[in-house]
Amino acid sequence: MTHPGEPHDTAVSSRLNWLRAGVLGANDGIVSTAGLVVGVAGATTATGPVLTAGVAGLVAGAVSMALGEYVSVSSQRDTERALLDKERAELAQFPEQEFEELVALHRAKGLSEATARQVARELTDKDAFAAHADIELRLDPGELANPWQAAVASAIAFTAGSVLPLVAMLAPPPSTRVAVTAVVVLATLATTGWLSARLGGAPPGRAVVRLMAGGALGMAVTYGVGSLVGTAAG
Ligand SMILES: [Zn+2]
């Protein structure tokens, strides 16, 4: 019996996956935009270049994340469709063999010959294609991956993450903006690290440290490079 909220409850686990993907997408936005604006702030105290770089980085990052998701989920869906088409053709061409295969797969799950045959019969009568797609391919023909949904979700997550370092950089006066951004970004990464670990059922400690260390390193390196380039540009 499935208890609502338990991990094997498919609706909940798919929502958890989406949420976790959203947090990871937001992390990308936070780290890459923070690195960008901190780097430019290392080169100049003027607000214009920081704003331009931040907004350009946000848009470029959101588009590339969306494109990446669209391409990868589209090819996953193409593979799923090809597998389903092949299964549908086999079902039409070899209905008896396919039925025996369904029986054998239920036998392999531990059912007796009679029960496996009964189950296969009832599933075949109800929807043979869905039964084969489920047991052989672990696919629900009505629930294939949607590339547009994935693309839009990752663009939104990246944008939401990017807005934070951008505002943290532009709100305070130039003398404190880098320090404020660093504190805000590290506090946010600690929160998202904790959240994504919890969503994945993992202990949060290491995830938080990893993410904060990575974010701090990213900002430190870009700030250093920005300062060097700024000095050199004079
Ligand atoms: Zn089959």
PDB file of C-alpha atoms and ligand atoms in Angstrom:
ATOM      1  CA  MET A   1       0.000   0.000   0.000  1.00  0.00           C
ATOM      2  CA  THR A   2       1.500   3.418  -0.923  1.00  0.00           C
ATOM      3  CA  HIS A   3       1.291   6.045   1.806  1.00  0.00           C
ATOM      4  CA  PRO A   4       0.942   9.619   0.471  1.00  0.00           C
ATOM      5  CA  GLY A   5       4.247  11.501   0.715  1.00  0.00           C
ATOM      6  CA  GLU A   6       6.422   8.362   0.722  1.00  0.00           C
ATOM      7  CA  PRO A   7       9.316   8.344  -1.796  1.00  0.00           C
ATOM      8  CA  HIS A   8       7.795   5.594  -3.939  1.00  0.00           C
ATOM      9  CA  ASP A   9       4.720   7.754  -4.412  1.00  0.00           C
ATOM     10  CA  THR A  10       5.490   8.659  -8.064  1.00  0.00           C
ATOM     11  CA  ALA A  11       3.652  12.002  -8.013  1.00  0.00           C
ATOM     12  CA  VAL A  12       5.647  13.160  -4.978  1.00  0.00           C
ATOM     13  CA  SER A  13       8.965  11.859  -6.293  1.00  0.00           C
ATOM     14  CA  SER A  14       8.451  13.588  -9.629  1.00  0.00           C
ATOM     15  CA  ARG A  15       7.572  16.858  -7.813  1.00  0.00           C
ATOM     16  CA  LEU A  16      10.689  16.391  -5.654  1.00  0.00           C
ATOM     17  CA  ASN A  17      12.756  15.914  -8.819  1.00  0.00           C
ATOM     18  CA  TRP A  18      11.387  19.108 -10.315  1.00  0.00           C
ATOM     19  CA  LEU A  19      12.025  21.042  -7.110  1.00  0.00           C
ATOM     20  CA  ARG A  20      15.538  19.671  -6.826  1.00  0.00           C
ATOM     21  CA  ALA A  21      16.254  20.511 -10.505  1.00  0.00           C
ATOM     22  CA  GLY A  22      14.918  24.009  -9.815  1.00  0.00           C
ATOM     23  CA  VAL A  23      17.248  24.491  -6.817  1.00  0.00           C
ATOM     24  CA  LEU A  24      20.229  23.230  -8.832  1.00  0.00           C
ATOM     25  CA  GLY A  25      19.287  25.564 -11.714  1.00  0.00           C
ATOM     26  CA  ALA A  26      19.050  28.478  -9.274  1.00  0.00           C
ATOM     27  CA  ASN A  27      22.490  27.579  -7.894  1.00  0.00           C
ATOM     28  CA  ASP A  28      23.904  27.862 -11.420  1.00  0.00           C
ATOM     29  CA  GLY A  29      22.354  31.290 -11.755  1.00  0.00           C
ATOM     30  CA  ILE A  30      23.663  32.457  -8.370  1.00  0.00           C
ATOM     31  CA  VAL A  31      27.242  31.224  -8.851  1.00  0.00           C
ATOM     32  CA  SER A  32      27.725  32.272 -12.484  1.00  0.00           C
ATOM     33  CA  THR A  33      26.130  35.729 -12.151  1.00  0.00           C
ATOM     34  CA  ALA A  34      27.871  36.385  -8.823  1.00  0.00           C
ATOM     35  CA  GLY A  35      31.211  35.524 -10.420  1.00  0.00           C
ATOM     36  CA  LEU A  36      30.463  37.814 -13.341  1.00  0.00           C
ATOM     37  CA  VAL A  37      29.384  40.925 -11.410  1.00  0.00           C
ATOM     38  CA  VAL A  38      32.071  40.514  -8.726  1.00  0.00           C
ATOM     39  CA  GLY A  39      34.668  40.173 -11.499  1.00  0.00           C
ATOM     40  CA  VAL A  40      33.523  43.366 -13.226  1.00  0.00           C
ATOM     41  CA  ALA A  41      33.306  45.144  -9.845  1.00  0.00           C
ATOM     42  CA  GLY A  42      36.939  44.173  -9.308  1.00  0.00           C
ATOM     43  CA  ALA A  43      37.837  46.025 -12.506  1.00  0.00           C
ATOM     44  CA  THR A  44      35.714  49.165 -12.043  1.00  0.00           C
ATOM     45  CA  THR A  45      33.652  51.024  -9.420  1.00  0.00           C
ATOM     46  CA  ALA A  46      31.295  52.366 -12.117  1.00  0.00           C
ATOM     47  CA  THR A  47      27.757  50.924 -11.939  1.00  0.00           C
ATOM     48  CA  GLY A  48      27.041  50.847 -15.711  1.00  0.00           C
ATOM     49  CA  PRO A  49      29.493  48.077 -16.648  1.00  0.00           C
ATOM     50  CA  VAL A  50      28.407  45.966 -13.636  1.00  0.00           C
ATOM     51  CA  LEU A  51      24.738  46.318 -14.553  1.00  0.00           C
ATOM     52  CA  THR A  52      25.365  45.584 -18.246  1.00  0.00           C
ATOM     53  CA  ALA A  53      27.517  42.540 -17.510  1.00  0.00           C
ATOM     54  CA  GLY A  54      25.032  41.263 -14.918  1.00  0.00           C
ATOM     55  CA  VAL A  55      21.986  41.540 -17.153  1.00  0.00           C
ATOM     56  CA  ALA A  56      23.840  40.128 -20.180  1.00  0.00           C
ATOM     57  CA  GLY A  57      25.094  37.238 -18.048  1.00  0.00           C
ATOM     58  CA  LEU A  58      21.599  36.556 -16.726  1.00  0.00           C
ATOM     59  CA  VAL A  59      20.025  36.491 -20.198  1.00  0.00           C
ATOM     60  CA  ALA A  60      22.864  34.490 -21.790  1.00  0.00           C
ATOM     61  CA  GLY A  61      22.844  31.986 -18.950  1.00  0.00           C
ATOM     62  CA  ALA A  62      19.060  31.552 -18.966  1.00  0.00           C
ATOM     63  CA  VAL A  63      19.031  31.023 -22.741  1.00  0.00           C
ATOM     64  CA  SER A  64      21.893  28.525 -22.671  1.00  0.00           C
ATOM     65  CA  MET A  65      20.349  26.582 -19.755  1.00  0.00           C
ATOM     66  CA  ALA A  66      16.991  26.457 -21.546  1.00  0.00           C
ATOM     67  CA  LEU A  67      18.638  25.395 -24.785  1.00  0.00           C
ATOM     68  CA  GLY A  68      20.695  22.736 -23.045  1.00  0.00           C
ATOM     69  CA  GLU A  69      17.617  21.306 -21.296  1.00  0.00           C
ATOM     70  CA  TYR A  70      15.541  21.481 -24.477  1.00  0.00           C
ATOM     71  CA  VAL A  71      18.159  19.607 -26.490  1.00  0.00           C
ATOM     72  CA  SER A  72      18.839  16.947 -23.848  1.00  0.00           C
ATOM     73  CA  VAL A  73      15.170  16.318 -22.975  1.00  0.00           C
ATOM     74  CA  SER A  74      14.227  16.297 -26.697  1.00  0.00           C
ATOM     75  CA  SER A  75      16.790  13.604 -27.428  1.00  0.00           C
ATOM     76  CA  GLN A  76      15.591  11.642 -24.374  1.00  0.00           C
ATOM     77  CA  ARG A  77      12.020  11.904 -25.657  1.00  0.00           C
ATOM     78  CA  ASP A  78      13.089  10.902 -29.171  1.00  0.00           C
ATOM     79  CA  THR A  79      14.699   7.776 -27.722  1.00  0.00           C
ATOM     80  CA  GLU A  80      11.599   7.028 -25.636  1.00  0.00           C
ATOM     81  CA  ARG A  81       9.345   7.451 -28.683  1.00  0.00           C
ATOM     82  CA  ALA A  82      11.541   5.207 -30.830  1.00  0.00           C
ATOM     83  CA  LEU A  83      11.433   2.481 -28.155  1.00  0.00           C
ATOM     84  CA  LEU A  84       7.646   2.821 -27.858  1.00  0.00           C
ATOM     85  CA  ASP A  85       7.173   2.712 -31.642  1.00  0.00           C
ATOM     86  CA  LYS A  86       9.257  -0.479 -31.806  1.00  0.00           C
ATOM     87  CA  GLU A  87       7.199  -2.027 -29.009  1.00  0.00           C
ATOM     88  CA  ARG A  88       3.945  -1.057 -30.678  1.00  0.00           C
ATOM     89  CA  ALA A  89       5.111  -2.636 -33.967  1.00  0.00           C
ATOM     90  CA  GLU A  90       6.168  -5.855 -32.197  1.00  0.00           C
ATOM     91  CA  LEU A  91       2.805  -6.036 -30.433  1.00  0.00           C
ATOM     92  CA  ALA A  92       0.990  -5.682 -33.773  1.00  0.00           C
ATOM     93  CA  GLN A  93       3.247  -8.169 -35.578  1.00  0.00           C
ATOM     94  CA  PHE A  94       3.750 -10.849 -32.889  1.00  0.00           C
ATOM     95  CA  PRO A  95       0.809 -10.637 -30.454  1.00  0.00           C
ATOM     96  CA  GLU A  96       1.190 -14.244 -29.182  1.00  0.00           C
ATOM     97  CA  GLN A  97       4.941 -14.016 -28.555  1.00  0.00           C
ATOM     98  CA  GLU A  98       4.461 -10.640 -26.887  1.00  0.00           C
ATOM     99  CA  PHE A  99       1.792 -12.131 -24.634  1.00  0.00           C
ATOM    100  CA  GLU A 100       4.104 -14.983 -23.635  1.00  0.00           C
ATOM    101  CA  GLU A 101       6.847 -12.434 -22.956  1.00  0.00           C
ATOM    102  CA  LEU A 102       4.472 -10.551 -20.645  1.00  0.00           C
ATOM    103  CA  VAL A 103       3.721 -13.792 -18.799  1.00  0.00           C
ATOM    104  CA  ALA A 104       7.443 -14.568 -18.492  1.00  0.00           C
ATOM    105  CA  LEU A 105       8.214 -11.078 -17.161  1.00  0.00           C
ATOM    106  CA  HIS A 106       5.571 -11.502 -14.443  1.00  0.00           C
ATOM    107  CA  ARG A 107       6.911 -14.960 -13.681  1.00  0.00           C
ATOM    108  CA  ALA A 108      10.334 -13.387 -13.276  1.00  0.00           C
ATOM    109  CA  LYS A 109       8.808 -11.030 -10.696  1.00  0.00           C
ATOM    110  CA  GLY A 110       7.916 -14.112  -8.645  1.00  0.00           C
ATOM    111  CA  LEU A 111       4.346 -14.867  -9.665  1.00  0.00           C
ATOM    112  CA  SER A 112       3.182 -18.437 -10.221  1.00  0.00           C
ATOM    113  CA  GLU A 113       2.533 -19.559 -13.824  1.00  0.00           C
ATOM    114  CA  ALA A 114      -1.242 -19.375 -13.356  1.00  0.00           C
ATOM    115  CA  THR A 115      -1.207 -15.977 -11.653  1.00  0.00           C
ATOM    116  CA  ALA A 116       1.277 -14.544 -14.168  1.00  0.00           C
ATOM    117  CA  ARG A 117      -0.921 -15.741 -17.036  1.00  0.00           C
ATOM    118  CA  GLN A 118      -4.038 -14.262 -15.391  1.00  0.00           C
ATOM    119  CA  VAL A 119      -2.301 -10.930 -14.784  1.00  0.00           C
ATOM    120  CA  ALA A 120      -0.960 -10.836 -18.344  1.00  0.00           C
ATOM    121  CA  ARG A 121      -4.415 -11.628 -19.681  1.00  0.00           C
ATOM    122  CA  GLU A 122      -6.122  -8.869 -17.677  1.00  0.00           C
ATOM    123  CA  LEU A 123      -3.435  -6.283 -18.473  1.00  0.00           C
ATOM    124  CA  THR A 124      -3.532  -7.190 -22.159  1.00  0.00           C
ATOM    125  CA  ASP A 125      -7.305  -6.929 -22.265  1.00  0.00           C
ATOM    126  CA  LYS A 126      -7.156  -3.518 -20.574  1.00  0.00           C
ATOM    127  CA  ASP A 127      -4.248  -1.944 -22.523  1.00  0.00           C
ATOM    128  CA  ALA A 128      -1.577  -4.258 -23.935  1.00  0.00           C
ATOM    129  CA  PHE A 129       0.655  -1.399 -25.129  1.00  0.00           C
ATOM    130  CA  ALA A 130       0.677   0.353 -21.737  1.00  0.00           C
ATOM    131  CA  ALA A 131       1.395  -2.962 -19.966  1.00  0.00           C
ATOM    132  CA  HIS A 132       4.383  -3.740 -22.200  1.00  0.00           C
ATOM    133  CA  ALA A 133       5.680  -0.160 -22.082  1.00  0.00           C
ATOM    134  CA  ASP A 134       5.555  -0.243 -18.296  1.00  0.00           C
ATOM    135  CA  ILE A 135       7.144  -3.628 -17.600  1.00  0.00           C
ATOM    136  CA  GLU A 136       9.690  -3.651 -20.447  1.00  0.00           C
ATOM    137  CA  LEU A 137      10.613   0.048 -20.814  1.00  0.00           C
ATOM    138  CA  ARG A 138       9.535   1.582 -17.493  1.00  0.00           C
ATOM    139  CA  LEU A 139       7.693   4.182 -19.539  1.00  0.00           C
ATOM    140  CA  ASP A 140       4.181   5.597 -19.372  1.00  0.00           C
ATOM    141  CA  PRO A 141       3.300   6.465 -22.993  1.00  0.00           C
ATOM    142  CA  GLY A 142       1.120   9.320 -21.707  1.00  0.00           C
ATOM    143  CA  GLU A 143       3.833  10.809 -19.517  1.00  0.00           C
ATOM    144  CA  LEU A 144       6.852  11.331 -21.769  1.00  0.00           C
ATOM    145  CA  ALA A 145       9.403  13.997 -20.919  1.00  0.00           C
ATOM    146  CA  ASN A 146       8.326  17.457 -22.121  1.00  0.00           C
ATOM    147  CA  PRO A 147      11.324  19.443 -23.467  1.00  0.00           C
ATOM    148  CA  TRP A 148       9.502  22.790 -23.436  1.00  0.00           C
ATOM    149  CA  GLN A 149       8.454  22.363 -19.818  1.00  0.00           C
ATOM    150  CA  ALA A 150      12.026  21.434 -18.814  1.00  0.00           C
ATOM    151  CA  ALA A 151      13.500  24.341 -20.814  1.00  0.00           C
ATOM    152  CA  VAL A 152      11.153  26.939 -19.332  1.00  0.00           C
ATOM    153  CA  ALA A 153      11.619  25.556 -15.795  1.00  0.00           C
ATOM    154  CA  SER A 154      15.412  25.741 -16.009  1.00  0.00           C
ATOM    155  CA  ALA A 155      15.353  29.268 -17.525  1.00  0.00           C
ATOM    156  CA  ILE A 156      13.097  30.447 -14.682  1.00  0.00           C
ATOM    157  CA  ALA A 157      15.305  28.762 -12.049  1.00  0.00           C
ATOM    158  CA  PHE A 158      18.497  30.269 -13.509  1.00  0.00           C
ATOM    159  CA  THR A 159      16.919  33.731 -13.734  1.00  0.00           C
ATOM    160  CA  ALA A 160      15.619  33.556 -10.156  1.00  0.00           C
ATOM    161  CA  GLY A 161      19.100  32.612  -8.968  1.00  0.00           C
ATOM    162  CA  SER A 162      20.806  35.337 -11.031  1.00  0.00           C
ATOM    163  CA  VAL A 163      18.601  38.179  -9.815  1.00  0.00           C
ATOM    164  CA  LEU A 164      19.941  37.813  -6.281  1.00  0.00           C
ATOM    165  CA  PRO A 165      23.648  38.632  -6.814  1.00  0.00           C
ATOM    166  CA  LEU A 166      22.616  41.318  -9.301  1.00  0.00           C
ATOM    167  CA  VAL A 167      20.457  43.131  -6.729  1.00  0.00           C
ATOM    168  CA  ALA A 168      23.026  42.534  -3.970  1.00  0.00           C
ATOM    169  CA  MET A 169      25.673  44.160  -6.178  1.00  0.00           C
ATOM    170  CA  LEU A 170      23.607  47.145  -7.338  1.00  0.00           C
ATOM    171  CA  ALA A 171      21.735  48.072  -4.120  1.00  0.00           C
ATOM    172  CA  PRO A 172      24.628  49.019  -1.764  1.00  0.00           C
ATOM    173  CA  PRO A 173      27.108  51.888  -2.422  1.00  0.00           C
ATOM    174  CA  PRO A 174      30.199  50.976  -4.552  1.00  0.00           C
ATOM    175  CA  SER A 175      32.510  50.848  -1.519  1.00  0.00           C
ATOM    176  CA  THR A 176      30.625  47.946   0.102  1.00  0.00           C
ATOM    177  CA  ARG A 177      28.928  46.238  -2.851  1.00  0.00           C
ATOM    178  CA  VAL A 178      31.460  43.417  -3.287  1.00  0.00           C
ATOM    179  CA  ALA A 179      31.412  42.518   0.421  1.00  0.00           C
ATOM    180  CA  VAL A 180      27.605  42.670   0.581  1.00  0.00           C
ATOM    181  CA  THR A 181      27.293  40.503  -2.533  1.00  0.00           C
ATOM    182  CA  ALA A 182      29.741  37.927  -1.146  1.00  0.00           C
ATOM    183  CA  VAL A 183      27.820  37.651   2.148  1.00  0.00           C
ATOM    184  CA  VAL A 184      24.392  37.480   0.458  1.00  0.00           C
ATOM    185  CA  VAL A 185      25.569  34.905  -2.101  1.00  0.00           C
ATOM    186  CA  LEU A 186      27.236  32.652   0.491  1.00  0.00           C
ATOM    187  CA  ALA A 187      24.189  32.805   2.786  1.00  0.00           C
ATOM    188  CA  THR A 188      21.924  31.903  -0.142  1.00  0.00           C
ATOM    189  CA  LEU A 189      24.173  29.046  -1.258  1.00  0.00           C
ATOM    190  CA  ALA A 190      24.125  27.688   2.308  1.00  0.00           C
ATOM    191  CA  THR A 191      20.317  27.730   2.157  1.00  0.00           C
ATOM    192  CA  THR A 192      20.008  26.143  -1.298  1.00  0.00           C
ATOM    193  CA  GLY A 193      22.694  23.575  -0.419  1.00  0.00           C
ATOM    194  CA  TRP A 194      20.715  22.592   2.666  1.00  0.00           C
ATOM    195  CA  LEU A 195      17.460  22.511   0.696  1.00  0.00           C
ATOM    196  CA  SER A 196      18.707  20.395  -2.203  1.00  0.00           C
ATOM    197  CA  ALA A 197      20.355  17.935   0.222  1.00  0.00           C
ATOM    198  CA  ARG A 198      17.093  17.634   2.182  1.00  0.00           C
ATOM    199  CA  LEU A 199      15.094  17.158  -1.010  1.00  0.00           C
ATOM    200  CA  GLY A 200      17.486  14.400  -2.021  1.00  0.00           C
ATOM    201  CA  GLY A 201      17.310  12.819   1.437  1.00  0.00           C
ATOM    202  CA  ALA A 202      21.063  13.381   1.982  1.00  0.00           C
ATOM    203  CA  PRO A 203      22.788  14.847   5.100  1.00  0.00           C
ATOM    204  CA  PRO A 204      23.065  18.628   4.439  1.00  0.00           C
ATOM    205  CA  GLY A 205      26.494  19.334   6.006  1.00  0.00           C
ATOM    206  CA  ARG A 206      28.773  18.348   3.118  1.00  0.00           C
ATOM    207  CA  ALA A 207      26.435  19.753   0.465  1.00  0.00           C
ATOM    208  CA  VAL A 208      26.396  23.138   2.196  1.00  0.00           C
ATOM    209  CA  VAL A 209      30.191  23.270   2.610  1.00  0.00           C
ATOM    210  CA  ARG A 210      30.786  22.147  -0.995  1.00  0.00           C
ATOM    211  CA  LEU A 211      28.455  24.773  -2.427  1.00  0.00           C
ATOM    212  CA  MET A 212      29.735  27.611  -0.241  1.00  0.00           C
ATOM    213  CA  ALA A 213      33.371  26.717  -0.971  1.00  0.00           C
ATOM    214  CA  GLY A 214      32.657  26.600  -4.694  1.00  0.00           C
ATOM    215  CA  GLY A 215      30.789  29.916  -4.622  1.00  0.00           C
ATOM    216  CA  ALA A 216      33.512  31.606  -2.551  1.00  0.00           C
ATOM    217  CA  LEU A 217      36.250  30.285  -4.829  1.00  0.00           C
ATOM    218  CA  GLY A 218      34.371  31.434  -7.920  1.00  0.00           C
ATOM    219  CA  MET A 219      33.925  34.966  -6.586  1.00  0.00           C
ATOM    220  CA  ALA A 220      37.510  35.189  -5.306  1.00  0.00           C
ATOM    221  CA  VAL A 221      39.016  34.104  -8.628  1.00  0.00           C
ATOM    222  CA  THR A 222      36.835  36.392 -10.751  1.00  0.00           C
ATOM    223  CA  TYR A 223      37.416  39.326  -8.392  1.00  0.00           C
ATOM    224  CA  GLY A 224      41.164  38.720  -8.657  1.00  0.00           C
ATOM    225  CA  VAL A 225      41.062  38.489 -12.437  1.00  0.00           C
ATOM    226  CA  GLY A 226      38.814  41.561 -12.645  1.00  0.00           C
ATOM    227  CA  SER A 227      41.161  43.589 -10.455  1.00  0.00           C
ATOM    228  CA  LEU A 228      44.151  42.524 -12.596  1.00  0.00           C
ATOM    229  CA  VAL A 229      42.365  43.354 -15.848  1.00  0.00           C
ATOM    230  CA  GLY A 230      41.059  46.630 -14.363  1.00  0.00           C
ATOM    231  CA  THR A 231      44.551  47.692 -13.293  1.00  0.00           C
ATOM    232  CA  ALA A 232      46.056  46.644 -16.627  1.00  0.00           C
ATOM    233  CA  ALA A 233      43.333  48.520 -18.541  1.00  0.00           C
ATOM    234  CA  GLY A 234      44.174  51.557 -16.357  1.00  0.00           C
TER     235      GLY A 234
HETATM  236 ZN    ZN B   1       6.727  -6.399 -25.394  1.00  0.00          ZN
END
